Amino acid sequence: MDKKNIDWSNLGFGYIPTDKRFVANFKNGAWDEGELTSDSMITMSECAGVLQYAQTIFEGMKAYTTEDGRIVTFRPDLNAQRFEESAKRLEMPVYPQDKFVEAIVETIKANKEFVPPYGSGATLYIRPYMFGISPVIGVKPAQDYQFRTFCTPVGPYFKGGAKPITIKISDFDRAAPHGTGHIKAGLNYAMSLHAIVTAHNEGFDENMYLDAATRTKVEETGGANFLFVTKDNKVVTPKSNSILPSITRRSLMYVAKEYLGLEVEEREVFKDELKDFAECGLCGTAAVISPVGKIVDHGEEICFPSGMEEMGPITKKLYETLTGIQMGRIEAPEGWLVEIK
Ligand SMILES: *Cc1c(COP(=O)(O)O)cnc(C)c1O
């Protein structure tokens, strides 16, 4: 297999169309078999449910080339499960979990030439999604849906080392207590755009959102969960019903406990205790972990002892262990890597 002629290590995080994508349609109450297509364009009604009332959900995952040259993807069964939760919450038909994983595998297989080589730092990002495609004008769920999966090669998240970022405590809320914060829906991102543009204009890299009800507890950023390390090396992550259950975060907590022998805790984390932590990181598929050096709360700075130059020592161990598992350098727990043959 020849790889595409792409300058892998200088790729950014943008959309580059690849050869094939997977499409399945839900019509008359049933999913069709679905197929791969070369057509990257979608034609739909001007009144499609997704265009009028934002009925759309998605997932994000990656494929990697391991040290020994295999192509693998990471825990797609968990993306399939989460996709089902998202569909149910937006009154969309469930795309069967086994078919979901099959679609991912088929899409990667059909675009093998776009899976970046081992050591390049680049990966193949995979985007499954589903949306209401039939016309909807009175507010109700669409009748027909389309499920698609495409992929796009993305560059190394950290070019020239993982520099800690500065985040602000946002004055906006991301998710309501009994809302949709726990599902992966486009609507959660649409309403976060103003908050992130505001933060960027003020010179911050990211927003920390607090719980909307009391504004005393840490939730997450627009697209990543928090991990904290206490001064006695306990790994803590916030617990809340309105946080998106990150697969990276759940995997890192497992790695902390089972590979590094650290104590782990999922519990409410109060804004007032941020100053007591030794390290802080953001976790998600894109970066695995982004170290946070500083949190600014309306002019008041909370600086972590790990500083602004490099990842804290525990964060670094977590990062190296999980990326080692994903790249096949460290033995993976049963079922974590699915090989694309
Ligand atoms: C996707 C996402 C994450 C990260 O989840 P992963 O499964 O680790 O990629 C975290 N927060 C939000 C809001 C997300 O949409």
mmCIF file of C-alpha atoms and ligand atoms in Angstrom:
data_model
loop_
_atom_site.group_PDB
_atom_site.id
_atom_site.type_symbol
_atom_site.label_atom_id
_atom_site.label_comp_id
_atom_site.label_asym_id
_atom_site.label_seq_id
_atom_site.Cartn_x
_atom_site.Cartn_y
_atom_site.Cartn_z
ATOM 1 C CA MET A 1 0.000 0.000 0.000
ATOM 2 C CA ASP A 2 1.337 3.412 -0.989
ATOM 3 C CA LYS A 3 0.719 6.307 1.354
ATOM 4 C CA LYS A 4 -0.597 9.559 -0.113
ATOM 5 C CA ASN A 5 1.979 12.208 -0.789
ATOM 6 C CA ILE A 6 1.238 14.416 2.204
ATOM 7 C CA ASP A 7 3.632 16.369 4.415
ATOM 8 C CA TRP A 8 2.325 14.575 7.520
ATOM 9 C CA SER A 9 4.251 16.421 10.197
ATOM 10 C CA ASN A 10 3.158 19.830 8.895
ATOM 11 C CA LEU A 11 -0.541 19.032 8.667
ATOM 12 C CA GLY A 12 -2.845 21.151 10.782
ATOM 13 C CA PHE A 13 -6.278 20.288 12.160
ATOM 14 C CA GLY A 14 -8.394 20.959 9.092
ATOM 15 C CA TYR A 15 -10.644 19.132 6.652
ATOM 16 C CA ILE A 16 -8.922 17.340 3.800
ATOM 17 C CA PRO A 17 -11.355 15.192 1.811
ATOM 18 C CA THR A 18 -10.239 11.571 1.440
ATOM 19 C CA ASP A 19 -11.258 9.006 -1.204
ATOM 20 C CA LYS A 20 -14.243 7.349 0.473
ATOM 21 C CA ARG A 21 -16.909 7.980 3.080
ATOM 22 C CA PHE A 22 -19.730 5.783 4.432
ATOM 23 C CA VAL A 23 -23.426 6.720 4.060
ATOM 24 C CA ALA A 24 -26.564 5.022 5.393
ATOM 25 C CA ASN A 25 -30.137 6.311 5.186
ATOM 26 C CA PHE A 26 -33.059 5.904 7.573
ATOM 27 C CA LYS A 27 -36.327 5.968 5.568
ATOM 28 C CA ASN A 28 -39.811 4.591 6.244
ATOM 29 C CA GLY A 29 -38.713 3.645 9.741
ATOM 30 C CA ALA A 30 -35.659 1.529 8.833
ATOM 31 C CA TRP A 31 -31.940 1.846 8.113
ATOM 32 C CA ASP A 32 -30.675 0.696 4.723
ATOM 33 C CA GLU A 33 -27.470 -1.323 4.439
ATOM 34 C CA GLY A 34 -25.305 1.722 3.823
ATOM 35 C CA GLU A 35 -22.358 1.953 1.432
ATOM 36 C CA LEU A 36 -19.073 3.658 0.734
ATOM 37 C CA THR A 37 -19.186 6.528 -1.737
ATOM 38 C CA SER A 38 -16.734 8.921 -3.384
ATOM 39 C CA ASP A 39 -19.259 11.769 -3.264
ATOM 40 C CA SER A 40 -18.367 14.224 -0.520
ATOM 41 C CA MET A 41 -21.409 16.439 -1.155
ATOM 42 C CA ILE A 42 -24.859 16.139 0.409
ATOM 43 C CA THR A 43 -28.075 17.286 -1.287
ATOM 44 C CA MET A 44 -31.090 17.811 0.953
ATOM 45 C CA SER A 45 -34.316 19.755 1.364
ATOM 46 C CA GLU A 46 -34.014 23.439 2.198
ATOM 47 C CA CYS A 47 -36.288 22.586 5.129
ATOM 48 C CA ALA A 48 -34.260 19.597 6.469
ATOM 49 C CA GLY A 49 -34.591 19.081 10.236
ATOM 50 C CA VAL A 50 -30.880 19.607 10.773
ATOM 51 C CA LEU A 51 -30.955 23.000 9.039
ATOM 52 C CA GLN A 52 -34.017 24.301 10.890
ATOM 53 C CA TYR A 53 -33.747 22.888 14.416
ATOM 54 C CA ALA A 54 -30.184 21.544 14.651
ATOM 55 C CA GLN A 55 -31.092 17.866 14.972
ATOM 56 C CA THR A 56 -27.574 16.492 14.595
ATOM 57 C CA ILE A 57 -25.116 14.450 16.668
ATOM 58 C CA PHE A 58 -21.543 13.355 16.080
ATOM 59 C CA GLU A 59 -18.541 11.408 17.341
ATOM 60 C CA GLY A 60 -14.796 11.906 17.014
ATOM 61 C CA MET A 61 -12.081 9.276 17.092
ATOM 62 C CA LYS A 62 -8.747 8.439 15.498
ATOM 63 C CA ALA A 63 -6.873 5.744 13.627
ATOM 64 C CA TYR A 64 -3.135 5.294 14.187
ATOM 65 C CA THR A 65 -0.267 3.365 12.682
ATOM 66 C CA THR A 66 1.388 1.391 15.459
ATOM 67 C CA GLU A 67 5.115 0.918 15.934
ATOM 68 C CA ASP A 68 4.892 -2.503 14.241
ATOM 69 C CA GLY A 69 2.954 -1.125 11.258
ATOM 70 C CA ARG A 70 -0.618 -2.146 12.116
ATOM 71 C CA ILE A 71 -3.500 0.287 11.610
ATOM 72 C CA VAL A 72 -5.664 0.493 14.720
ATOM 73 C CA THR A 73 -8.496 2.513 16.146
ATOM 74 C CA PHE A 74 -9.127 3.132 19.828
ATOM 75 C CA ARG A 75 -12.187 1.828 21.730
ATOM 76 C CA PRO A 76 -14.784 2.394 18.953
ATOM 77 C CA ASP A 77 -17.334 0.435 21.023
ATOM 78 C CA LEU A 78 -17.450 3.342 23.482
ATOM 79 C CA ASN A 79 -18.075 5.839 20.666
ATOM 80 C CA ALA A 80 -20.886 3.561 19.438
ATOM 81 C CA GLN A 81 -22.458 3.514 22.918
ATOM 82 C CA ARG A 82 -22.195 7.252 23.348
ATOM 83 C CA PHE A 83 -23.630 7.814 19.848
ATOM 84 C CA GLU A 84 -26.667 5.773 20.882
ATOM 85 C CA GLU A 85 -27.147 7.916 24.019
ATOM 86 C CA SER A 86 -26.895 11.074 21.918
ATOM 87 C CA ALA A 87 -29.440 9.787 19.354
ATOM 88 C CA LYS A 88 -31.982 8.893 22.027
ATOM 89 C CA ARG A 89 -31.732 12.288 23.704
ATOM 90 C CA LEU A 90 -32.454 14.093 20.409
ATOM 91 C CA GLU A 91 -35.299 11.711 19.430
ATOM 92 C CA MET A 92 -33.299 10.249 16.541
ATOM 93 C CA PRO A 93 -33.282 6.590 15.488
ATOM 94 C CA VAL A 94 -30.439 4.540 16.973
ATOM 95 C CA TYR A 95 -27.787 3.456 14.493
ATOM 96 C CA PRO A 96 -27.004 -0.095 15.716
ATOM 97 C CA GLN A 97 -23.728 -0.191 17.687
ATOM 98 C CA ASP A 98 -22.250 -3.108 15.741
ATOM 99 C CA LYS A 99 -23.092 -1.373 12.433
ATOM 100 C CA PHE A 100 -21.508 1.812 13.770
ATOM 101 C CA VAL A 101 -18.216 0.039 14.485
ATOM 102 C CA GLU A 102 -18.420 -1.678 11.092
ATOM 103 C CA ALA A 103 -18.865 1.691 9.350
ATOM 104 C CA ILE A 104 -15.785 3.061 11.142
ATOM 105 C CA VAL A 105 -13.691 0.045 10.185
ATOM 106 C CA GLU A 106 -14.887 0.130 6.545
ATOM 107 C CA THR A 107 -14.193 3.859 6.242
ATOM 108 C CA ILE A 108 -10.649 3.506 7.595
ATOM 109 C CA LYS A 109 -10.022 0.475 5.409
ATOM 110 C CA ALA A 110 -11.134 2.383 2.294
ATOM 111 C CA ASN A 111 -8.773 5.264 3.140
ATOM 112 C CA LYS A 112 -5.703 3.361 4.351
ATOM 113 C CA GLU A 113 -3.413 5.523 2.226
ATOM 114 C CA PHE A 114 -4.436 8.488 4.369
ATOM 115 C CA VAL A 115 -3.487 6.916 7.709
ATOM 116 C CA PRO A 116 -0.315 8.777 8.669
ATOM 117 C CA PRO A 117 2.818 6.667 9.213
ATOM 118 C CA TYR A 118 4.114 5.799 12.677
ATOM 119 C CA GLY A 119 6.342 8.475 14.150
ATOM 120 C CA SER A 120 4.926 11.358 12.084
ATOM 121 C CA GLY A 121 2.807 12.536 15.008
ATOM 122 C CA ALA A 122 -0.135 12.825 12.596
ATOM 123 C CA THR A 123 -3.275 10.668 12.826
ATOM 124 C CA LEU A 124 -6.418 9.952 10.847
ATOM 125 C CA TYR A 125 -9.362 11.705 12.470
ATOM 126 C CA ILE A 126 -12.714 9.966 11.998
ATOM 127 C CA ARG A 127 -16.017 11.785 12.144
ATOM 128 C CA PRO A 128 -19.246 9.738 12.344
ATOM 129 C CA TYR A 129 -22.443 11.812 12.461
ATOM 130 C CA MET A 130 -26.185 11.667 11.957
ATOM 131 C CA PHE A 131 -28.741 14.320 11.117
ATOM 132 C CA GLY A 132 -32.430 14.843 10.336
ATOM 133 C CA ILE A 133 -32.672 15.093 6.560
ATOM 134 C CA SER A 134 -36.437 15.256 5.841
ATOM 135 C CA PRO A 135 -38.356 18.557 5.899
ATOM 136 C CA VAL A 136 -39.468 19.823 9.323
ATOM 137 C CA ILE A 137 -41.258 23.116 9.839
ATOM 138 C CA GLY A 138 -43.490 22.528 12.865
ATOM 139 C CA VAL A 139 -41.127 21.710 15.738
ATOM 140 C CA LYS A 140 -40.795 17.933 15.912
ATOM 141 C CA PRO A 141 -38.251 15.221 15.120
ATOM 142 C CA ALA A 142 -37.520 14.583 11.433
ATOM 143 C CA GLN A 143 -38.861 11.388 9.842
ATOM 144 C CA ASP A 144 -35.775 10.518 7.792
ATOM 145 C CA TYR A 145 -32.108 10.577 8.822
ATOM 146 C CA GLN A 146 -28.694 10.152 7.310
ATOM 147 C CA PHE A 147 -25.720 8.551 9.060
ATOM 148 C CA ARG A 148 -22.296 9.318 7.602
ATOM 149 C CA THR A 149 -18.674 8.708 8.480
ATOM 150 C CA PHE A 150 -15.763 10.485 6.847
ATOM 151 C CA CYS A 151 -12.149 10.799 7.852
ATOM 152 C CA THR A 152 -9.448 13.392 7.422
ATOM 153 C CA PRO A 153 -5.723 13.264 8.217
ATOM 154 C CA VAL A 154 -4.722 15.687 10.984
ATOM 155 C CA GLY A 155 -1.291 16.862 12.072
ATOM 156 C CA PRO A 156 0.445 16.469 15.415
ATOM 157 C CA TYR A 157 -1.516 18.332 18.088
ATOM 158 C CA PHE A 158 1.606 19.596 19.791
ATOM 159 C CA LYS A 159 4.142 20.986 17.366
ATOM 160 C CA GLY A 160 7.458 21.442 19.123
ATOM 161 C CA GLY A 161 6.354 20.137 22.523
ATOM 162 C CA ALA A 162 3.243 20.422 24.664
ATOM 163 C CA LYS A 163 3.260 23.941 26.086
ATOM 164 C CA PRO A 164 0.849 24.532 28.984
ATOM 165 C CA ILE A 165 -2.089 26.764 28.145
ATOM 166 C CA THR A 166 -3.904 29.548 30.002
ATOM 167 C CA ILE A 167 -7.650 29.301 30.482
ATOM 168 C CA LYS A 168 -10.275 31.625 31.895
ATOM 169 C CA ILE A 169 -13.294 30.869 34.011
ATOM 170 C CA SER A 170 -16.101 31.738 31.635
ATOM 171 C CA ASP A 171 -19.063 33.962 32.411
ATOM 172 C CA PHE A 172 -21.086 31.862 29.977
ATOM 173 C CA ASP A 173 -22.625 28.479 30.757
ATOM 174 C CA ARG A 174 -22.093 25.408 28.604
ATOM 175 C CA ALA A 175 -24.811 23.077 29.835
ATOM 176 C CA ALA A 176 -27.956 23.232 31.955
ATOM 177 C CA PRO A 177 -28.389 20.765 34.856
ATOM 178 C CA HIS A 178 -30.957 18.616 33.042
ATOM 179 C CA GLY A 179 -30.010 19.673 29.527
ATOM 180 C CA THR A 180 -27.830 18.153 26.811
ATOM 181 C CA GLY A 181 -24.291 18.636 28.150
ATOM 182 C CA HIS A 182 -23.759 14.866 28.432
ATOM 183 C CA ILE A 183 -24.389 14.125 24.748
ATOM 184 C CA LYS A 184 -22.272 14.911 21.708
ATOM 185 C CA ALA A 185 -24.582 17.229 19.797
ATOM 186 C CA GLY A 186 -23.744 20.075 17.444
ATOM 187 C CA LEU A 187 -26.055 22.355 19.422
ATOM 188 C CA ASN A 188 -23.653 22.326 22.401
ATOM 189 C CA TYR A 189 -20.931 23.642 20.125
ATOM 190 C CA ALA A 190 -23.021 26.255 18.303
ATOM 191 C CA MET A 191 -23.759 28.026 21.540
ATOM 192 C CA SER A 192 -20.137 27.761 22.735
ATOM 193 C CA LEU A 193 -18.720 29.656 19.740
ATOM 194 C CA HIS A 194 -19.398 33.118 21.136
ATOM 195 C CA ALA A 195 -17.761 32.131 24.446
ATOM 196 C CA ILE A 196 -14.618 30.765 22.805
ATOM 197 C CA VAL A 197 -14.241 33.694 20.404
ATOM 198 C CA THR A 198 -14.609 36.036 23.398
ATOM 199 C CA ALA A 199 -11.960 34.094 25.351
ATOM 200 C CA HIS A 200 -9.562 34.144 22.385
ATOM 201 C CA ASN A 201 -10.063 37.886 21.907
ATOM 202 C CA GLU A 202 -9.092 38.341 25.544
ATOM 203 C CA GLY A 203 -5.926 36.300 25.026
ATOM 204 C CA PHE A 204 -6.998 32.996 26.608
ATOM 205 C CA ASP A 205 -6.650 29.571 25.037
ATOM 206 C CA GLU A 206 -9.785 27.987 26.467
ATOM 207 C CA ASN A 207 -12.801 28.426 28.736
ATOM 208 C CA MET A 208 -13.427 26.624 31.988
ATOM 209 C CA TYR A 209 -17.183 26.270 32.419
ATOM 210 C CA LEU A 210 -18.722 26.043 35.868
ATOM 211 C CA ASP A 211 -21.969 24.278 36.784
ATOM 212 C CA ALA A 212 -24.810 26.497 35.608
ATOM 213 C CA ALA A 213 -26.918 26.083 38.767
ATOM 214 C CA THR A 214 -24.465 27.292 41.436
ATOM 215 C CA ARG A 215 -21.393 28.457 39.497
ATOM 216 C CA THR A 216 -19.202 26.956 42.218
ATOM 217 C CA LYS A 217 -18.190 23.635 40.628
ATOM 218 C CA VAL A 218 -15.869 22.818 37.730
ATOM 219 C CA GLU A 219 -17.469 21.201 34.680
ATOM 220 C CA GLU A 220 -15.323 21.108 31.538
ATOM 221 C CA THR A 221 -14.125 23.205 28.581
ATOM 222 C CA GLY A 222 -15.961 23.457 25.256
ATOM 223 C CA GLY A 223 -14.540 20.156 24.043
ATOM 224 C CA ALA A 224 -12.408 18.488 26.715
ATOM 225 C CA ASN A 225 -12.783 17.127 30.263
ATOM 226 C CA PHE A 226 -10.557 18.155 33.172
ATOM 227 C CA LEU A 227 -8.061 16.033 35.073
ATOM 228 C CA PHE A 228 -6.364 17.372 38.183
ATOM 229 C CA VAL A 229 -3.493 15.975 40.202
ATOM 230 C CA THR A 230 -3.398 16.675 43.937
ATOM 231 C CA LYS A 231 -0.165 17.476 45.784
ATOM 232 C CA ASP A 232 -0.116 13.878 47.043
ATOM 233 C CA ASN A 233 -0.458 12.492 43.491
ATOM 234 C CA LYS A 234 -4.124 11.585 43.445
ATOM 235 C CA VAL A 235 -5.805 11.943 40.048
ATOM 236 C CA VAL A 236 -9.143 13.737 40.324
ATOM 237 C CA THR A 237 -11.791 14.371 37.666
ATOM 238 C CA PRO A 238 -15.045 16.301 38.091
ATOM 239 C CA LYS A 239 -18.296 14.353 38.391
ATOM 240 C CA SER A 240 -21.457 15.913 36.978
ATOM 241 C CA ASN A 241 -24.457 14.851 34.906
ATOM 242 C CA SER A 242 -23.867 17.700 32.472
ATOM 243 C CA ILE A 243 -20.291 16.767 31.472
ATOM 244 C CA LEU A 244 -19.668 14.889 28.220
ATOM 245 C CA PRO A 245 -18.241 11.484 29.221
ATOM 246 C CA SER A 246 -14.858 11.679 27.474
ATOM 247 C CA ILE A 247 -13.450 8.331 26.385
ATOM 248 C CA THR A 248 -9.926 9.728 26.724
ATOM 249 C CA ARG A 249 -10.632 10.811 30.312
ATOM 250 C CA ARG A 250 -12.130 7.431 31.228
ATOM 251 C CA SER A 251 -9.110 5.702 29.653
ATOM 252 C CA LEU A 252 -6.662 7.971 31.486
ATOM 253 C CA MET A 253 -8.341 7.271 34.829
ATOM 254 C CA TYR A 254 -7.973 3.544 34.140
ATOM 255 C CA VAL A 255 -4.322 4.022 33.161
ATOM 256 C CA ALA A 256 -3.679 6.071 36.322
ATOM 257 C CA LYS A 257 -5.069 3.314 38.520
ATOM 258 C CA GLU A 258 -4.065 0.112 36.723
ATOM 259 C CA TYR A 259 -0.804 1.077 34.995
ATOM 260 C CA LEU A 260 0.610 3.752 37.298
ATOM 261 C CA GLY A 261 -0.849 2.554 40.603
ATOM 262 C CA LEU A 262 -2.241 5.990 41.465
ATOM 263 C CA GLU A 263 -5.311 6.722 43.513
ATOM 264 C CA VAL A 264 -8.152 8.070 41.359
ATOM 265 C CA GLU A 265 -11.289 9.948 42.269
ATOM 266 C CA GLU A 266 -14.341 11.075 40.284
ATOM 267 C CA ARG A 267 -16.093 13.636 42.452
ATOM 268 C CA GLU A 268 -17.424 17.161 42.540
ATOM 269 C CA VAL A 269 -14.564 19.641 42.187
ATOM 270 C CA PHE A 270 -15.131 23.120 43.587
ATOM 271 C CA LYS A 271 -13.723 26.252 42.037
ATOM 272 C CA ASP A 272 -12.371 27.184 45.464
ATOM 273 C CA GLU A 273 -10.060 24.157 45.581
ATOM 274 C CA LEU A 274 -8.397 24.794 42.197
ATOM 275 C CA LYS A 275 -5.519 26.598 43.924
ATOM 276 C CA ASP A 276 -4.692 23.439 45.895
ATOM 277 C CA PHE A 277 -3.978 21.191 42.880
ATOM 278 C CA ALA A 278 -0.465 20.460 41.644
ATOM 279 C CA GLU A 279 -1.297 19.797 37.977
ATOM 280 C CA CYS A 280 -4.155 20.298 35.574
ATOM 281 C CA GLY A 281 -4.865 18.929 32.103
ATOM 282 C CA LEU A 282 -7.602 18.858 29.468
ATOM 283 C CA CYS A 283 -8.418 15.514 27.931
ATOM 284 C CA GLY A 284 -9.998 14.565 24.649
ATOM 285 C CA THR A 285 -9.298 12.651 21.458
ATOM 286 C CA ALA A 286 -7.609 15.586 19.710
ATOM 287 C CA ALA A 287 -4.723 16.177 22.151
ATOM 288 C CA VAL A 288 -5.009 13.216 24.585
ATOM 289 C CA ILE A 289 -3.916 15.675 27.325
ATOM 290 C CA SER A 290 -3.253 19.396 27.038
ATOM 291 C CA PRO A 291 -1.473 20.686 30.114
ATOM 292 C CA VAL A 292 -2.960 23.764 31.783
ATOM 293 C CA GLY A 293 -0.484 26.107 33.456
ATOM 294 C CA LYS A 294 -2.750 28.902 34.596
ATOM 295 C CA ILE A 295 -6.426 29.542 35.290
ATOM 296 C CA VAL A 296 -7.656 33.133 35.465
ATOM 297 C CA ASP A 297 -10.776 33.908 37.492
ATOM 298 C CA HIS A 298 -11.724 37.518 36.764
ATOM 299 C CA GLY A 299 -8.196 38.839 37.112
ATOM 300 C CA GLU A 300 -7.208 36.470 39.901
ATOM 301 C CA GLU A 301 -4.523 34.051 38.697
ATOM 302 C CA ILE A 302 -4.239 30.456 39.798
ATOM 303 C CA CYS A 303 -0.808 29.186 38.731
ATOM 304 C CA PHE A 304 -0.097 25.471 38.982
ATOM 305 C CA PRO A 305 3.319 24.512 40.396
ATOM 306 C CA SER A 306 4.034 22.582 37.169
ATOM 307 C CA GLY A 307 4.459 25.980 35.503
ATOM 308 C CA MET A 308 4.141 27.312 31.943
ATOM 309 C CA GLU A 309 7.085 25.477 30.359
ATOM 310 C CA GLU A 310 6.162 21.810 30.392
ATOM 311 C CA MET A 311 3.652 19.180 31.432
ATOM 312 C CA GLY A 312 3.539 18.278 35.114
ATOM 313 C CA PRO A 313 5.239 14.958 35.950
ATOM 314 C CA ILE A 314 2.052 12.925 36.519
ATOM 315 C CA THR A 315 0.315 14.454 33.496
ATOM 316 C CA LYS A 316 3.349 13.496 31.435
ATOM 317 C CA LYS A 317 3.320 9.895 32.671
ATOM 318 C CA LEU A 318 -0.384 9.613 31.895
ATOM 319 C CA TYR A 319 0.157 11.095 28.442
ATOM 320 C CA GLU A 320 3.075 8.824 27.636
ATOM 321 C CA THR A 321 1.343 5.701 28.872
ATOM 322 C CA LEU A 322 -1.901 6.270 26.972
ATOM 323 C CA THR A 323 -0.185 7.319 23.726
ATOM 324 C CA GLY A 324 2.145 4.320 24.186
ATOM 325 C CA ILE A 325 -0.918 2.054 24.348
ATOM 326 C CA GLN A 326 -2.472 3.694 21.286
ATOM 327 C CA MET A 327 0.739 3.396 19.272
ATOM 328 C CA GLY A 328 1.281 -0.230 20.280
ATOM 329 C CA ARG A 329 4.431 0.408 22.375
ATOM 330 C CA ILE A 330 2.727 -0.611 25.611
ATOM 331 C CA GLU A 331 0.371 -3.567 25.928
ATOM 332 C CA ALA A 332 -3.258 -2.450 25.695
ATOM 333 C CA PRO A 333 -6.064 -3.693 27.932
ATOM 334 C CA GLU A 334 -8.255 -6.304 26.233
ATOM 335 C CA GLY A 335 -10.445 -4.754 23.535
ATOM 336 C CA TRP A 336 -8.955 -1.247 23.517
ATOM 337 C CA LEU A 337 -7.326 -1.496 20.092
ATOM 338 C CA VAL A 338 -9.296 -2.640 17.050
ATOM 339 C CA GLU A 339 -7.048 -3.571 14.169
ATOM 340 C CA ILE A 340 -7.994 -2.621 10.607
ATOM 341 C CA LYS A 341 -6.829 -5.434 8.335
HETATM 342 C C1 LIG B 1 -15.838 15.039 22.461
HETATM 343 C C2 LIG B 1 -15.830 15.830 23.719
HETATM 344 C C3 LIG B 1 -14.908 15.569 24.748
HETATM 345 C C4 LIG B 1 -13.788 14.566 24.612
HETATM 346 O O1 LIG B 1 -14.257 13.256 24.487
HETATM 347 P P1 LIG B 1 -13.300 12.116 23.921
HETATM 348 O O2 LIG B 1 -14.195 10.929 23.843
HETATM 349 O O3 LIG B 1 -12.205 11.931 24.889
HETATM 350 O O4 LIG B 1 -12.808 12.586 22.603
HETATM 351 C C5 LIG B 1 -15.009 16.302 25.916
HETATM 352 N N1 LIG B 1 -15.946 17.271 26.070
HETATM 353 C C6 LIG B 1 -16.839 17.563 25.096
HETATM 354 C C7 LIG B 1 -17.848 18.623 25.325
HETATM 355 C C8 LIG B 1 -16.813 16.836 23.898
HETATM 356 O O5 LIG B 1 -17.702 17.137 22.940
#
